[in-house]
Coordinates of C-alpha atoms in Angstrom, one line a residue:
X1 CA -90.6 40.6 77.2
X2 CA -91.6 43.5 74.9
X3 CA -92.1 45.9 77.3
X4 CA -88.8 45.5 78.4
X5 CA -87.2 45.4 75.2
X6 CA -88.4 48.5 74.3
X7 CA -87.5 50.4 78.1
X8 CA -83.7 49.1 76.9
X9 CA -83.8 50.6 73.6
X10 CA -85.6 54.3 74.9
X11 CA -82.7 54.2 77.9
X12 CA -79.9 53.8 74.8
X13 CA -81.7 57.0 73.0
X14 CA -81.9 59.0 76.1
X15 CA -78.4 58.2 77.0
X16 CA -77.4 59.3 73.3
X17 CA -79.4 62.1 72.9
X18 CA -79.8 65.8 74.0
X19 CA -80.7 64.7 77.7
X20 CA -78.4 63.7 80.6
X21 CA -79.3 60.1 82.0
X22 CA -79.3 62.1 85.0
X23 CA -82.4 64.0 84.2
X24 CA -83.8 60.3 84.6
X25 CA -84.3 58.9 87.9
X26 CA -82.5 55.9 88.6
X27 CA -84.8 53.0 89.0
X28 CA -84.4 52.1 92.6
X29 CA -83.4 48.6 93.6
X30 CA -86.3 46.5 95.6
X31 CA -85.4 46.0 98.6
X32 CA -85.2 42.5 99.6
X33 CA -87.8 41.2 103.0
X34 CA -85.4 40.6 106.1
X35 CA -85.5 37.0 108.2
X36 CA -84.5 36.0 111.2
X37 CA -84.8 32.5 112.2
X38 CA -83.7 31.2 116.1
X39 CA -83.0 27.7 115.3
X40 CA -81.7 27.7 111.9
X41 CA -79.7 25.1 112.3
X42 CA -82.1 22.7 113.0
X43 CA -84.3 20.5 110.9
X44 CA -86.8 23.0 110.5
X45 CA -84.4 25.7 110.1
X46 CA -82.4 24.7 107.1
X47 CA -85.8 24.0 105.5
X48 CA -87.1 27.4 105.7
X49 CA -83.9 28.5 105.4
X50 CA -84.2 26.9 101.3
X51 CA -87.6 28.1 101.4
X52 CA -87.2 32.1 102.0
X53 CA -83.6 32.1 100.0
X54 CA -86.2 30.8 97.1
X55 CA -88.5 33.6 97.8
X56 CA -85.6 36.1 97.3
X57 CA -85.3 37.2 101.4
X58 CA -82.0 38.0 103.1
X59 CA -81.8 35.5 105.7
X60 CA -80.3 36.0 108.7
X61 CA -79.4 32.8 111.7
X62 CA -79.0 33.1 115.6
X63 CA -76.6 30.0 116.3
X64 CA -74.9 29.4 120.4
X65 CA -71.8 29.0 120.2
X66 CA -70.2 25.8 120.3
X67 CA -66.7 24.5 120.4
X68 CA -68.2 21.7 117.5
X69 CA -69.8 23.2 114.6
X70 CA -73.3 22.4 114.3
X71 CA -74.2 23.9 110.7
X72 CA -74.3 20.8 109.3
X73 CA -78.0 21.1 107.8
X74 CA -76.9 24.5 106.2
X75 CA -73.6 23.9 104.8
X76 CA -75.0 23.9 101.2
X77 CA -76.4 27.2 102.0
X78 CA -73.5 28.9 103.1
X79 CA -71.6 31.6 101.0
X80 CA -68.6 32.9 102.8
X81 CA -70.2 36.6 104.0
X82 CA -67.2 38.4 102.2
X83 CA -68.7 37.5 99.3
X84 CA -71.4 39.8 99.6
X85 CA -73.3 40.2 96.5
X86 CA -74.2 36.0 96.9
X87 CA -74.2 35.6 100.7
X88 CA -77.8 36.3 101.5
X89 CA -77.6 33.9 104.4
X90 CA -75.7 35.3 107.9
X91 CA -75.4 33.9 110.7
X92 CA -74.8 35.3 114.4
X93 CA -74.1 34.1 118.1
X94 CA -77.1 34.3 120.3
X95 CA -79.2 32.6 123.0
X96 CA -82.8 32.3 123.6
X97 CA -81.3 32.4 127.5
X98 CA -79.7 35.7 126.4
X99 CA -82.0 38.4 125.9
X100 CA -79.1 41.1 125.3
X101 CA -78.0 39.1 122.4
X102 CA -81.8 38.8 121.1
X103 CA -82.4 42.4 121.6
X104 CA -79.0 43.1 120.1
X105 CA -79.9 41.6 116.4
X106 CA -83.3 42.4 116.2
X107 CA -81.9 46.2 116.8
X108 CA -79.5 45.7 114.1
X109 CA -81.2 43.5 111.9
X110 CA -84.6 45.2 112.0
X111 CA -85.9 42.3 110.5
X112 CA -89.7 41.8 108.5
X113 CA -90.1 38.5 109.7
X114 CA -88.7 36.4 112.9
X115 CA -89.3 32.6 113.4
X116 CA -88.6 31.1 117.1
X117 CA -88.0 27.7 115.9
X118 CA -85.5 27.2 118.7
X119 CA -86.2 25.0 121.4
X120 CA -84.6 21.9 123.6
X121 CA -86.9 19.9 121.6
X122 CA -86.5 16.3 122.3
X123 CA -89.2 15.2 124.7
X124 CA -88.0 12.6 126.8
X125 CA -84.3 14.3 127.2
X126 CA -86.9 17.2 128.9
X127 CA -87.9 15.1 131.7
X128 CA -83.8 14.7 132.3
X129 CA -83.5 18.8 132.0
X130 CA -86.6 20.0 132.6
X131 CA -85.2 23.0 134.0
X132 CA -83.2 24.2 131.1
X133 CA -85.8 23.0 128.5
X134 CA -88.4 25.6 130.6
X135 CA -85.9 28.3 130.4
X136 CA -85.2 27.7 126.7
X137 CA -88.5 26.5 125.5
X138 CA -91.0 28.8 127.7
X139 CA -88.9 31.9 129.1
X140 CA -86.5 32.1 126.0
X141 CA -89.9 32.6 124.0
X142 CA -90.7 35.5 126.2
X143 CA -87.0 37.2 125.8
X144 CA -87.4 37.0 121.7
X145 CA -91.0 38.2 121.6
X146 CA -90.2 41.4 124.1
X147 CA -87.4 41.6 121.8
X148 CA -89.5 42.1 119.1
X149 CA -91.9 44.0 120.7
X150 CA -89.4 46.9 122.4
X151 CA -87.7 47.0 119.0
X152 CA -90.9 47.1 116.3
X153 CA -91.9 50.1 119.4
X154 CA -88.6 52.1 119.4
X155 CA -88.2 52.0 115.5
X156 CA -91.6 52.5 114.3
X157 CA -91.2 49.2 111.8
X158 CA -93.7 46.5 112.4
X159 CA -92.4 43.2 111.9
X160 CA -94.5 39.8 111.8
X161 CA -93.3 37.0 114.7
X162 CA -94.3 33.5 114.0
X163 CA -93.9 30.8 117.1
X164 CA -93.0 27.3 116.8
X165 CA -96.0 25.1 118.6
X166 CA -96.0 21.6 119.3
X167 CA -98.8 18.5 118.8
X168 CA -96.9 17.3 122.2
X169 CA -99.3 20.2 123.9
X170 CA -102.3 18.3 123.5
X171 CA -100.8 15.4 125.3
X172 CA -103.7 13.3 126.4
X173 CA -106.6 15.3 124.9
X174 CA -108.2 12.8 122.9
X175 CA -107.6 13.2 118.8
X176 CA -108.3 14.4 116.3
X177 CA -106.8 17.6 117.4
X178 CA -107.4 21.2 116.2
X179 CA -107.3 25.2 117.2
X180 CA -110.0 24.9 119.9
X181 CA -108.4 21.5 122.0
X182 CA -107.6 21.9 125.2
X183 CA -104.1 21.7 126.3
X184 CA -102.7 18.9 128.4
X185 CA -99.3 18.3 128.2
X186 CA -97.5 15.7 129.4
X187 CA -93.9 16.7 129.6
X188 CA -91.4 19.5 131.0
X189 CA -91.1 20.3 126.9
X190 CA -94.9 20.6 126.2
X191 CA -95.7 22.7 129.3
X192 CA -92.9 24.8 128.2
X193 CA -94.4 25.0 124.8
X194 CA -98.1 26.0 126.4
X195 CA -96.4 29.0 128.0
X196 CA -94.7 29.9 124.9
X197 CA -97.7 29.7 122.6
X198 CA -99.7 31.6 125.9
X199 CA -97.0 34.1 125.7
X200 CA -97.4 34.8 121.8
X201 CA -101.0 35.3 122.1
X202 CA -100.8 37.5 125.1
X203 CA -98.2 39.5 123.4
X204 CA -100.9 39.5 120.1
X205 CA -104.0 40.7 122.3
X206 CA -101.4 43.0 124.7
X207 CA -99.3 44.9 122.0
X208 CA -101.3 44.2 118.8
X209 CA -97.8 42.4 117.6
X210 CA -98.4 40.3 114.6
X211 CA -97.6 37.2 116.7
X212 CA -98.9 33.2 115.0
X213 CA -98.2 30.1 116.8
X214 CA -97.9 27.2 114.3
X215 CA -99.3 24.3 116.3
X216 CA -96.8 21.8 114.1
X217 CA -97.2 18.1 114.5
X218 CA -94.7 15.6 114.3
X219 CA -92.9 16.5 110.9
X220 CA -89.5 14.3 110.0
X221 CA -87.1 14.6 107.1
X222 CA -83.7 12.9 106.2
X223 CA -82.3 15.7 108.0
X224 CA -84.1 14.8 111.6
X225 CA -81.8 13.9 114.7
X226 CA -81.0 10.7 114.6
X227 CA -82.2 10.3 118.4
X228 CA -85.8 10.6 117.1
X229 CA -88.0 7.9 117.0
X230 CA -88.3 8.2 113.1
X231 CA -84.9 8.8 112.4
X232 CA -83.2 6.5 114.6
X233 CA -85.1 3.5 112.9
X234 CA -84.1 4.6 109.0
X235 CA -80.7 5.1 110.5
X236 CA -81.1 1.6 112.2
X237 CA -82.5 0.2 108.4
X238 CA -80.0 1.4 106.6
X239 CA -77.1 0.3 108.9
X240 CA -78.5 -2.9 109.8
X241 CA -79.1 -3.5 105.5
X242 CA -75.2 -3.1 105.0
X243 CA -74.1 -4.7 107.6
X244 CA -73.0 -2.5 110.7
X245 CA -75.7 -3.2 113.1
X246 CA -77.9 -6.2 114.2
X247 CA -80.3 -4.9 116.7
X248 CA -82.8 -1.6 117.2
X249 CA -83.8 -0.7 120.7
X250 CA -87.2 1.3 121.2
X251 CA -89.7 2.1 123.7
X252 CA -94.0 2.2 122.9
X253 CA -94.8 0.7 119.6
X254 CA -98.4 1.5 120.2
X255 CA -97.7 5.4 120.2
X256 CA -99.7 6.9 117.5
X257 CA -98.5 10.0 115.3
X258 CA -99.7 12.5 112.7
X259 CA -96.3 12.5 111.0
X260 CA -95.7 14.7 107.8
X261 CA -92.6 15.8 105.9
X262 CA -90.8 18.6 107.3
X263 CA -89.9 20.7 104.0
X264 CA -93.5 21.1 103.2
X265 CA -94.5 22.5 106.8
X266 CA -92.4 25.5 106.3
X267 CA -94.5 26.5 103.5
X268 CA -97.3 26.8 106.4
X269 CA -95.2 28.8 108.7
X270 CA -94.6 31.8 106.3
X271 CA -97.8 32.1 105.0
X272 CA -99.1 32.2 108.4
X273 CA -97.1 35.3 108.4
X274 CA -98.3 36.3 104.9
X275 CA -102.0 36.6 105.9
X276 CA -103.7 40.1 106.6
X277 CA -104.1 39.0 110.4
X278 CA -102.5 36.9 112.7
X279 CA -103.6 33.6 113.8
X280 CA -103.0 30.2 115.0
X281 CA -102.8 27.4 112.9
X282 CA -102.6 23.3 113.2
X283 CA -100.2 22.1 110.9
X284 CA -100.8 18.3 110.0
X285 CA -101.4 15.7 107.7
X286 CA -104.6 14.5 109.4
X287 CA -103.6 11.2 109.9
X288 CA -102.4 9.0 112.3
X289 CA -99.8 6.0 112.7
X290 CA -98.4 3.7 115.3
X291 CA -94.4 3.7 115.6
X292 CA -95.2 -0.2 115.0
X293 CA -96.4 1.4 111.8
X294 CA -93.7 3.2 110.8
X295 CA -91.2 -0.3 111.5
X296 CA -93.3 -2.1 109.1
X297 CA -92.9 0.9 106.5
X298 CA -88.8 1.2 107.2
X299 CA -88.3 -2.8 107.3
X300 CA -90.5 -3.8 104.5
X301 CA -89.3 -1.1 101.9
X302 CA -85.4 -3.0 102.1
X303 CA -87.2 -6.5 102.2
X304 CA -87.0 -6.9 105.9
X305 CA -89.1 -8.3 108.9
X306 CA -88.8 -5.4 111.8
X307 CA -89.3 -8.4 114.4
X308 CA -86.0 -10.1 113.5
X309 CA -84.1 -6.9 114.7
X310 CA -85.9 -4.6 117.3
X311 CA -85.7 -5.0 121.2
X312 CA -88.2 -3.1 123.8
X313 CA -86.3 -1.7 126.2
X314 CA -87.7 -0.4 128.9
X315 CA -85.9 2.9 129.7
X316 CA -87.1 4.3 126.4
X317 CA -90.6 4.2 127.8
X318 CA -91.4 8.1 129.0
X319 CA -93.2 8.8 132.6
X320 CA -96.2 9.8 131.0
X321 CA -96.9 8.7 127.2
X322 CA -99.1 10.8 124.8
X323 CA -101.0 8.0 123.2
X324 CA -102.1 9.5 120.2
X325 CA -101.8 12.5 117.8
X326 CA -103.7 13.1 114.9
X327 CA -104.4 16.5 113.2
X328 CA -107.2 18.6 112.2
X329 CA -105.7 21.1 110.1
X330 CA -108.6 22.1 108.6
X331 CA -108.3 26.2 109.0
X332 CA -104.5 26.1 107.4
X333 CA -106.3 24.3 104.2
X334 CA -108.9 26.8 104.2
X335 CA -106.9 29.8 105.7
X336 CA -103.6 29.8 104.3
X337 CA -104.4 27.0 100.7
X338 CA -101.8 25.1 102.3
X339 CA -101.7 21.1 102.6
X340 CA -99.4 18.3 102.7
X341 CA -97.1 17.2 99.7
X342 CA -95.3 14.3 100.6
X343 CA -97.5 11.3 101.9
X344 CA -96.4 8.5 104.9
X345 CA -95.1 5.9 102.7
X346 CA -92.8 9.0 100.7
X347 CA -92.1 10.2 104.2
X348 CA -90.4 6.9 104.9
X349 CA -88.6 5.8 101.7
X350 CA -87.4 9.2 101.7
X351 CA -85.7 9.2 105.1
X352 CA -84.3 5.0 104.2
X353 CA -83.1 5.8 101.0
X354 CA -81.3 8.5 102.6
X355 CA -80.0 6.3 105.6
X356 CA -79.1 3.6 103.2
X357 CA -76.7 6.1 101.4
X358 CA -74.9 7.3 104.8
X359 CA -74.6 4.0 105.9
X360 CA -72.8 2.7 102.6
X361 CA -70.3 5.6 103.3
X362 CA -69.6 4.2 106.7
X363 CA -69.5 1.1 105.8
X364 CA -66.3 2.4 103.4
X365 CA -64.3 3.7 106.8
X366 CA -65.1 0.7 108.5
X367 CA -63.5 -1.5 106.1
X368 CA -60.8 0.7 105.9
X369 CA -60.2 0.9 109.5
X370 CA -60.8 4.7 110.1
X371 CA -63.7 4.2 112.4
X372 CA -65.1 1.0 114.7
X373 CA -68.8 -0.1 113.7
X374 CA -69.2 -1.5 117.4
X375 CA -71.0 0.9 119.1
X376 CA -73.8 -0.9 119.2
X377 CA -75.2 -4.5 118.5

């Protein structure tokens, strides 16, 4: 705080004195580091979105275009871009099917740092478009990293990649799972996400791109889709706690996950990208629990008995099931000092409390009339 007391008080003298403040150099503002995040409006997205708007970067958003708006997760975040001197988030139309429009902002934008954490990424709606999941998932990888690669070439800036992985790419390799696992997927989505981590490290060892592939396992928040396993039981707590719903339909209760919070994972992508060399990183908590698990967790925190309320049905079950993920993220804890915050148990009060909240609110319309509550049993 001295120091810069006493640079004010020698400006005021030069400024009064003999000297021109132009004989002075102005000091030169910083400039801030440039993101780009594909899939910003996802769970994931708004997340790191908070966490590089923390970290003082200008971020900027590639969103489709949609005749709904989807920027749900970043509406706290947004500052209408004509105020300019407090709107460091931007967002722009693009397409991971649409390499023109990649190609087109990373020109532009010349960013420091781009994160593909786009993706079709629910697992069993894959098997129903496996096609356009491949496309998106696997070729849409391609399009953003030769993006990045023709544009870092032509402008002579270097600037760091980082590729969204998946646990799902394991599929039936047995746990715990780290860096040197085989692959075997077990779904259009993680073969797709195989090629795509494939295609970062060829583009690493090809180009010498600063390319990572975060190999992320499940990771769930209050702000997770509500037709995820996780989220659509603490939506089915809290509306079935007020109320509004009666019954919860699911699939495999024996499935076994490594889930972690999805605000502390972020952390682990950009300091993947902080590091003096590229590399690939699991991303876990390092242990494991059964979705019957997580029902016990959900029920029990609001006082009730998961077998009073949930149904197997049948059509939830996938073609082929991954039977169990569990982590070794060993190398990120050593590698990067990074390691999980929030523990299960948080995890899941987090995400009820949360549910319990929104399903007061539409409790309110329902009574008033605005909206029907019988959607569902």
């Amino acid at each position: 705080m001295a120091s810069s007391d006493s640079a004010g008080a020698a400006g005021s003298e030069f400024n009064n004195g003999p000297l021109a403040s132009s004989s002075i150099p102005a000091a030169v503002p910083e400039r801030r580091k440039v993101a780009l995040i594909a899939g910003i409006t996802g769970q994931d997205g708004s997340y790191l979105t908070e966490f590089l708007l923390g970290k003082g970067y200008e971020v900027h958003g590639l969103i489709r275009r949609s005749s709904n708006f989807n920027t749900a997760r970043l509406d706290h975040l947004y500052v209408d871009p004509h105020n300019s001197s407090k709107a460091r988030m931007k967002l722009h139309y693009a397409d991971l099917s649409d390499a023109s429009s990649l190609r087109r902002w990373v020109d532009v934008l010349l960013p420091d740092e781009v994160y593909n954490l786009a993706a079709q990424s629910h697992v069993a709606v894959s098997f129903e478009i496996p096609d356009y999941t491949a496309d998106v998932v696997a070729t849409g990888s391609l399009r953003l990293l030769e993006a990045v690669r023709s544009s870092s070439s032509s402008s002579g800036k270097p600037i760091r990649y980082y590729q969204a992985g998946s646990s799902e790419m394991f599929g039936s390799t047995p746990p715990p799972q780290s860096e040197s696992s085989a692959f075997h997927p077990r779904s259009p989505y993680a073969a797709a996400k195989v090629a795509a981590h494939w295609y970062t490290v060829n583009y690493r060892e090809a180009y010498g791109l600063f390319a990572c592939n975060g190999i992320l396992f499940n990771h769930e928040s209050p702000r997770r889709g509500e037709n995820f396993v996780t989220r659509k039981i603490t939506r089915a707590v809290g509306r079935i706690r007020v109320g509004l719903q009666t019954k919860l339909f699911l699939g495999n209760l024996s499935a076994a996950r490594d889930w972690g919070f999805a605000g502390d994972y972020v952390e682990a992508m950009w300091l993947m990208l902080q590091q003096d060399e590229p590399g690939d990183y699991v991303v876990a908590t390092d242990e494991s629990h059964t979705v019957q698990e997580f029902l016990e967790a959900a029920f029990g925190y609001v006082g009730l008995d998961w077998k009073d309320h949930v149904v197997i049905d049948k059509r939830y079950f996938r073609p082929a099931e991954v039977d169990s993920l569990k982590g070794d993220s060993s190398k990120a804890r050593k590698v990067l000092g990074w390691k999980p915050k929030v523990g299960f148990q948080e995890l899941v009060k987090m995400m009820v409390d949360q549910d319990i909240e929104l399903a007061k609110r539409e409790k309110v319309l329902v009574d008033a009339g605005y909206i029907d509550a019988q959607q569902q049993p």
